[in-house]
Short mmCIF file of C-alpha atoms in Angstrom, two decimals:
data_model
loop_
_atom_site.label_atom_id
_atom_site.label_comp_id
_atom_site.label_asym_id
_atom_site.label_seq_id
_atom_site.Cartn_x
_atom_site.Cartn_y
_atom_site.Cartn_z
CA MET A 1 64.74 10.62 27.82
CA SER A 2 66.19 10.63 24.43
CA ILE A 3 64.82 12.46 21.65
CA SER A 4 64.30 8.91 19.49
CA LEU A 5 61.80 7.82 22.59
CA PHE A 6 60.71 10.99 23.08
CA LEU A 7 58.94 11.35 19.40
CA SER A 8 58.81 7.62 18.89
CA ARG A 9 55.62 8.27 22.14
CA LYS A 10 54.52 11.39 20.56
CA VAL A 11 54.19 9.62 17.27
CA CYS A 12 52.43 6.31 19.44
CA GLY A 13 50.46 8.72 20.86
CA VAL A 14 48.75 10.36 17.33
CA GLY A 15 48.34 7.59 16.10
CA ARG A 16 46.09 6.28 18.42
CA GLU A 17 44.56 9.50 18.84
CA ILE A 18 43.41 9.28 14.80
CA SER A 19 42.92 5.43 15.45
CA LEU A 20 39.94 6.25 17.68
CA LEU A 21 39.00 9.08 15.44
CA ILE A 22 38.66 6.90 12.59
CA ARG A 23 36.54 4.09 15.26
CA TYR A 24 34.41 6.85 15.69
CA PHE A 25 32.96 7.93 12.31
CA THR A 26 33.38 4.59 10.58
CA ASP A 27 30.99 2.62 13.66
CA TYR A 28 30.97 4.84 17.26
CA ARG A 29 29.39 7.96 15.82
CA LYS A 30 25.99 5.93 14.94
CA TYR A 31 25.84 4.08 18.67
CA LEU A 32 26.20 7.73 20.07
CA HIS A 33 23.71 9.54 18.12
CA ARG A 34 20.98 6.71 18.83
CA GLU A 35 22.23 6.79 22.82
CA LEU A 36 21.92 10.40 23.26
CA SER A 37 19.05 11.09 21.14
CA HIS A 38 17.55 8.53 23.53
CA LEU A 39 18.84 10.12 26.50
CA LYS A 40 17.16 13.88 24.87
CA ASN A 41 14.01 11.68 25.37
CA SER A 42 14.70 12.28 29.48
CA VAL A 43 15.42 15.93 29.49
CA THR A 44 12.28 18.04 30.50
CA SER A 45 13.11 21.64 30.79
CA ASP A 46 15.40 23.72 29.40
CA THR A 47 17.77 24.03 32.70
CA ALA A 48 20.27 21.38 33.85
CA PHE A 49 22.10 20.90 37.11
CA ILE A 50 25.97 19.68 37.54
CA ILE A 51 26.42 17.99 40.33
CA ALA A 52 30.30 17.53 41.84
CA THR A 53 32.59 16.92 44.98
CA GLY A 54 33.11 20.05 46.45
CA PRO A 55 32.62 21.08 50.36
CA SER A 56 30.85 23.93 49.64
CA ILE A 57 27.69 21.85 49.14
CA LYS A 58 27.74 21.36 52.70
CA ARG A 59 26.22 24.36 53.27
CA GLN A 60 23.56 24.23 50.16
CA ASN A 61 20.32 22.27 50.48
CA LEU A 62 20.45 19.93 47.04
CA ALA A 63 16.78 18.83 48.20
CA LEU A 64 15.20 21.69 45.76
CA LEU A 65 16.42 19.85 43.45
CA SER A 66 14.25 16.98 43.33
CA GLY A 67 12.02 16.79 39.74
CA LYS A 68 14.62 18.53 38.26
CA ASP A 69 17.45 17.01 35.71
CA CYS A 70 20.16 16.66 37.92
CA PHE A 71 23.68 15.66 36.44
CA THR A 72 26.51 13.72 38.89
CA VAL A 73 30.13 12.97 38.82
CA SER A 74 32.62 10.79 40.58
CA ASN A 75 31.60 10.58 44.44
CA ALA A 76 28.88 12.74 44.54
CA PHE A 77 26.22 9.66 44.76
CA LEU A 78 27.64 9.46 48.61
CA HIS A 79 25.37 12.64 49.29
CA PRO A 80 22.27 11.52 51.57
CA ASP A 81 19.87 12.65 49.12
CA ILE A 82 20.69 11.17 46.07
CA ASN A 83 17.68 9.25 45.80
CA LYS A 84 15.52 12.51 45.75
CA ILE A 85 18.06 14.06 43.39
CA ARG A 86 17.57 11.17 41.31
CA PRO A 87 20.13 12.18 38.89
CA LEU A 88 19.40 11.56 34.93
CA VAL A 89 23.28 10.66 34.36
CA HIS A 90 26.24 9.67 36.50
CA GLY A 91 29.10 9.86 35.24
CA PHE A 92 33.26 8.53 35.64
CA ALA A 93 35.91 9.67 34.34
CA CYS A 94 39.35 7.23 33.12
CA TYR A 95 40.68 4.95 35.44
CA HIS A 96 43.63 6.44 36.10
CA GLU A 97 47.11 5.81 38.92
CA PRO A 98 47.31 6.51 41.26
CA MET A 99 44.31 4.84 42.25
CA GLU A 100 44.56 1.04 42.10
CA ARG A 101 42.84 -1.77 39.31
CA ASP A 102 40.66 -3.66 41.94
CA ASN A 103 40.05 -0.92 44.45
CA PHE A 104 38.18 0.93 41.41
CA ILE A 105 35.84 -1.65 40.62
CA LYS A 106 35.12 -1.95 43.89
CA TRP A 107 34.58 1.56 43.66
CA LEU A 108 31.85 1.00 41.14
CA ASP A 109 30.49 -1.45 42.82
CA GLU A 110 29.87 1.01 45.88
CA ALA A 111 28.09 3.26 42.96
CA ALA A 112 26.48 0.07 41.69
CA LEU A 113 24.71 0.10 45.52
CA GLN A 114 23.89 3.87 45.84
CA LEU A 115 22.79 5.80 42.91
CA PRO A 116 19.13 5.25 41.64
CA SER A 117 18.24 2.19 38.56
CA THR A 118 17.24 4.57 36.70
CA THR A 119 20.58 6.50 35.95
CA THR A 120 22.35 6.52 32.99
CA ILE A 121 26.14 5.60 33.56
CA TYR A 122 28.28 7.58 31.32
CA THR A 123 31.87 6.70 30.98
CA PRO A 124 34.83 6.92 28.61
CA VAL A 125 35.24 3.41 26.16
CA CYS A 126 38.31 2.89 28.49
CA ASN A 127 36.86 2.12 31.23
CA LYS A 128 34.72 0.06 29.56
CA LEU A 129 36.61 -3.68 31.21
CA PHE A 130 36.52 -1.72 35.24
CA VAL A 131 32.42 -1.88 34.15
CA GLN A 132 31.95 -4.84 32.78
CA ALA A 133 33.81 -6.44 36.39
CA SER A 134 31.32 -4.37 38.19
CA GLY A 135 27.84 -4.39 39.21
CA LEU A 136 27.50 -1.21 37.17
CA ALA A 137 26.94 -3.62 34.06
CA VAL A 138 24.35 -5.56 35.50
CA SER A 139 22.25 -2.86 37.61
CA HIS A 140 22.45 0.32 34.92
CA ASN A 141 22.12 0.85 31.42
CA ILE A 142 25.77 2.44 30.33
CA LEU A 143 26.60 4.48 27.67
CA TYR A 144 30.24 5.06 26.45
CA GLY A 145 31.88 8.00 25.60
CA LEU A 146 35.40 8.43 23.87
CA GLN A 147 37.66 11.94 24.09
CA ASN A 148 39.99 12.38 21.87
CA SER A 149 42.78 15.48 22.26
CA LEU A 150 41.76 16.31 18.59
CA ALA A 151 38.19 17.35 19.84
CA ASP A 152 40.11 20.45 20.92
CA TRP A 153 39.50 21.34 17.19
CA LEU A 154 36.81 19.73 15.72
CA TRP A 155 33.78 19.74 18.84
CA PRO A 156 31.34 20.98 18.19
CA ARG A 157 31.32 20.63 14.73
CA VAL A 158 32.26 16.94 15.65
CA LYS A 159 29.32 16.60 18.16
CA TYR A 160 29.86 13.35 19.94
CA ILE A 161 34.09 13.42 20.16
CA PHE A 162 34.77 14.96 23.34
CA PRO A 163 37.83 16.63 25.03
CA ALA A 164 39.66 15.02 27.21
CA PRO A 165 38.87 15.97 30.93
CA GLN A 166 40.92 17.43 33.49
CA THR A 167 38.15 17.13 35.90
CA ALA A 168 34.91 14.87 36.46
CA PRO A 169 32.82 18.06 36.32
CA LEU A 170 34.28 18.63 32.26
CA LEU A 171 33.37 14.79 31.29
CA LEU A 172 29.67 15.66 31.78
CA LEU A 173 29.69 19.45 30.90
CA PRO A 174 30.05 18.96 27.24
CA LEU A 175 27.43 16.12 26.56
CA VAL A 176 24.87 17.97 28.57
CA MET A 177 25.45 21.25 26.06
CA MET A 178 24.98 18.58 23.21
CA LEU A 179 20.94 17.42 24.59
CA GLY A 180 20.23 20.85 24.23
CA TYR A 181 19.62 22.68 28.17
CA ARG A 182 19.66 26.25 27.58
CA LYS A 183 20.81 26.86 30.99
CA ILE A 184 23.72 24.80 32.87
CA CYS A 185 24.06 24.88 36.77
CA LEU A 186 27.09 24.29 37.87
CA VAL A 187 26.64 23.13 41.57
CA GLY A 188 29.91 22.37 44.43
CA CYS A 189 32.33 22.65 41.26
CA ASP A 190 34.71 24.72 43.63
CA HIS A 191 37.56 23.76 42.69
CA THR A 192 39.99 25.14 45.29
CA VAL A 193 41.93 21.92 45.74
CA LEU A 194 44.78 23.52 45.52
CA ARG A 195 44.28 25.42 49.07
CA ASP A 196 44.77 21.65 50.53
CA TYR A 197 47.84 21.20 49.16
CA GLY A 198 50.48 18.51 51.16
CA GLY A 199 47.22 17.66 52.69
CA PHE A 200 43.93 15.58 52.38
CA VAL A 201 41.46 17.04 50.07
CA ASN A 202 38.19 18.45 51.19
CA ASN A 203 34.70 17.37 50.06
CA PHE A 204 31.50 17.57 51.15
CA TYR A 205 31.64 13.92 52.25
CA ASP A 206 33.74 12.89 55.58
CA LYS A 207 37.44 11.48 54.91
CA ASN A 208 35.92 7.47 56.10
CA MET A 209 33.81 7.82 53.17
CA GLU A 210 35.98 7.90 50.69
CA VAL A 211 35.80 4.26 49.27
CA ARG A 212 39.15 5.23 46.40
CA LYS A 213 42.47 5.00 47.72
CA ASN A 214 45.67 6.39 46.81
CA ALA A 215 42.97 9.42 45.49
CA THR A 216 42.17 12.09 47.81
CA ASP A 217 44.60 11.39 50.96
CA PRO A 218 48.17 13.43 50.82
CA ASP A 219 50.39 11.19 49.15
CA THR A 220 48.58 11.40 45.92
CA TRP A 221 50.20 15.28 45.65
CA GLN A 222 52.55 15.95 43.26
CA ASP A 223 55.00 18.60 43.12
CA ILE A 224 53.97 22.31 43.25
CA VAL A 225 54.80 23.40 40.00
CA TYR A 226 53.25 20.45 38.27
CA GLU A 227 50.11 20.34 40.23
CA LEU A 228 49.85 24.49 39.16
CA LYS A 229 50.23 23.79 34.95
CA ALA A 230 47.18 21.25 36.29
CA CYS A 231 45.17 23.65 37.81
CA ILE A 232 45.88 26.23 35.01
CA ALA A 233 44.68 23.64 32.53
CA LEU A 234 41.57 23.01 34.30
CA PHE A 235 40.60 26.80 34.25
CA GLU A 236 41.97 27.01 30.36
CA ARG A 237 39.55 24.24 29.72
CA TYR A 238 36.40 25.29 31.38
CA ALA A 239 37.20 29.17 29.45
CA PHE A 240 37.42 26.87 26.20
CA TYR A 241 33.45 25.93 27.33
CA ALA A 242 32.39 29.00 28.28
CA ARG A 243 33.23 30.31 23.98
CA HIS A 244 31.22 27.52 22.56
CA ALA A 245 28.77 28.15 25.57
CA HIS A 246 28.44 31.62 24.35
CA SER A 247 28.29 30.71 21.12
CA MET A 248 25.56 28.24 21.46
CA GLY A 249 23.47 30.44 22.92
CA ILE A 250 23.76 28.56 26.45
CA ASP A 251 23.78 30.99 29.58
CA ILE A 252 26.24 28.36 32.43
CA TYR A 253 25.78 29.53 36.01
CA ASN A 254 28.28 28.94 38.99
CA LEU A 255 26.31 27.63 42.27
CA SER A 256 29.00 27.63 44.29
CA ASP A 257 28.93 30.05 47.61
CA ASP A 258 33.36 29.48 47.45
CA SER A 259 34.32 28.64 44.06
CA TRP A 260 37.49 29.43 42.36
CA LEU A 261 36.08 29.16 39.22
CA ARG A 262 35.10 32.80 37.79
CA GLN A 263 34.33 32.13 33.69
CA PHE A 264 30.78 31.80 34.97
CA PRO A 265 28.34 34.19 37.25
CA PHE A 266 27.35 32.97 40.57
CA SER A 267 24.19 32.71 41.61
CA THR A 268 22.16 29.63 44.06
CA ILE A 269 20.06 26.96 43.85
CA GLU A 270 16.82 29.08 45.86
CA LEU A 271 17.25 31.26 42.79
CA MET A 272 17.42 28.64 39.61
CA VAL A 273 14.99 26.47 40.70
#
């Protein structure tokens, strides 16, 4: 790649980020403040549970979280106790390759069928066209969020624009922090994916239940250097939120019995409920 093309792409990228930031301050901030204020009315305690899809969930009784403030992400809607958990919010990260566009919409359609109708869908505004083309647009309340690399320096002083997530739980973590919870419990946030390098990515559900194409199969892996750098970025982002949680008086706990995420003290669902 020539230096001029590289610089041109960098300038375009910065321009998009600044444009998004202007949009936030001109009209989107009011929308997000209003929607999150409504969401706060559904908060029932000072403890929230963010439920991901790690294989450690197979050894946990999620039915114990019935009646608790739960937030789920990605394929967590496949859990057999999803209608007992009845999450307040379910999150979908931005569409990205190598997933197929039509298949991504099919995935959202499946979620619309499985998730309780009372669950709010939280997803970045980049997914708006996909959501509108799916059953989610009819069956659920949708909250569109903003992610921006400038938020690395602006958040949490600028409350409602969040850093871009490296993984689905990091989509919801800053949102939950902004809702005023004093304790946040991470369930199934194992982040042991590099154990699976070169093969299928393991989750709590069987591989034949995976709706998404090119999401967890062996063909999706990049070279090991790329994957290692991505993993480092993920753990650094958790460290970023750990620092902010400490300054905000929020305690975050890891409830997985097999997790590489060591920024937070370990506990169990039984102790937390």
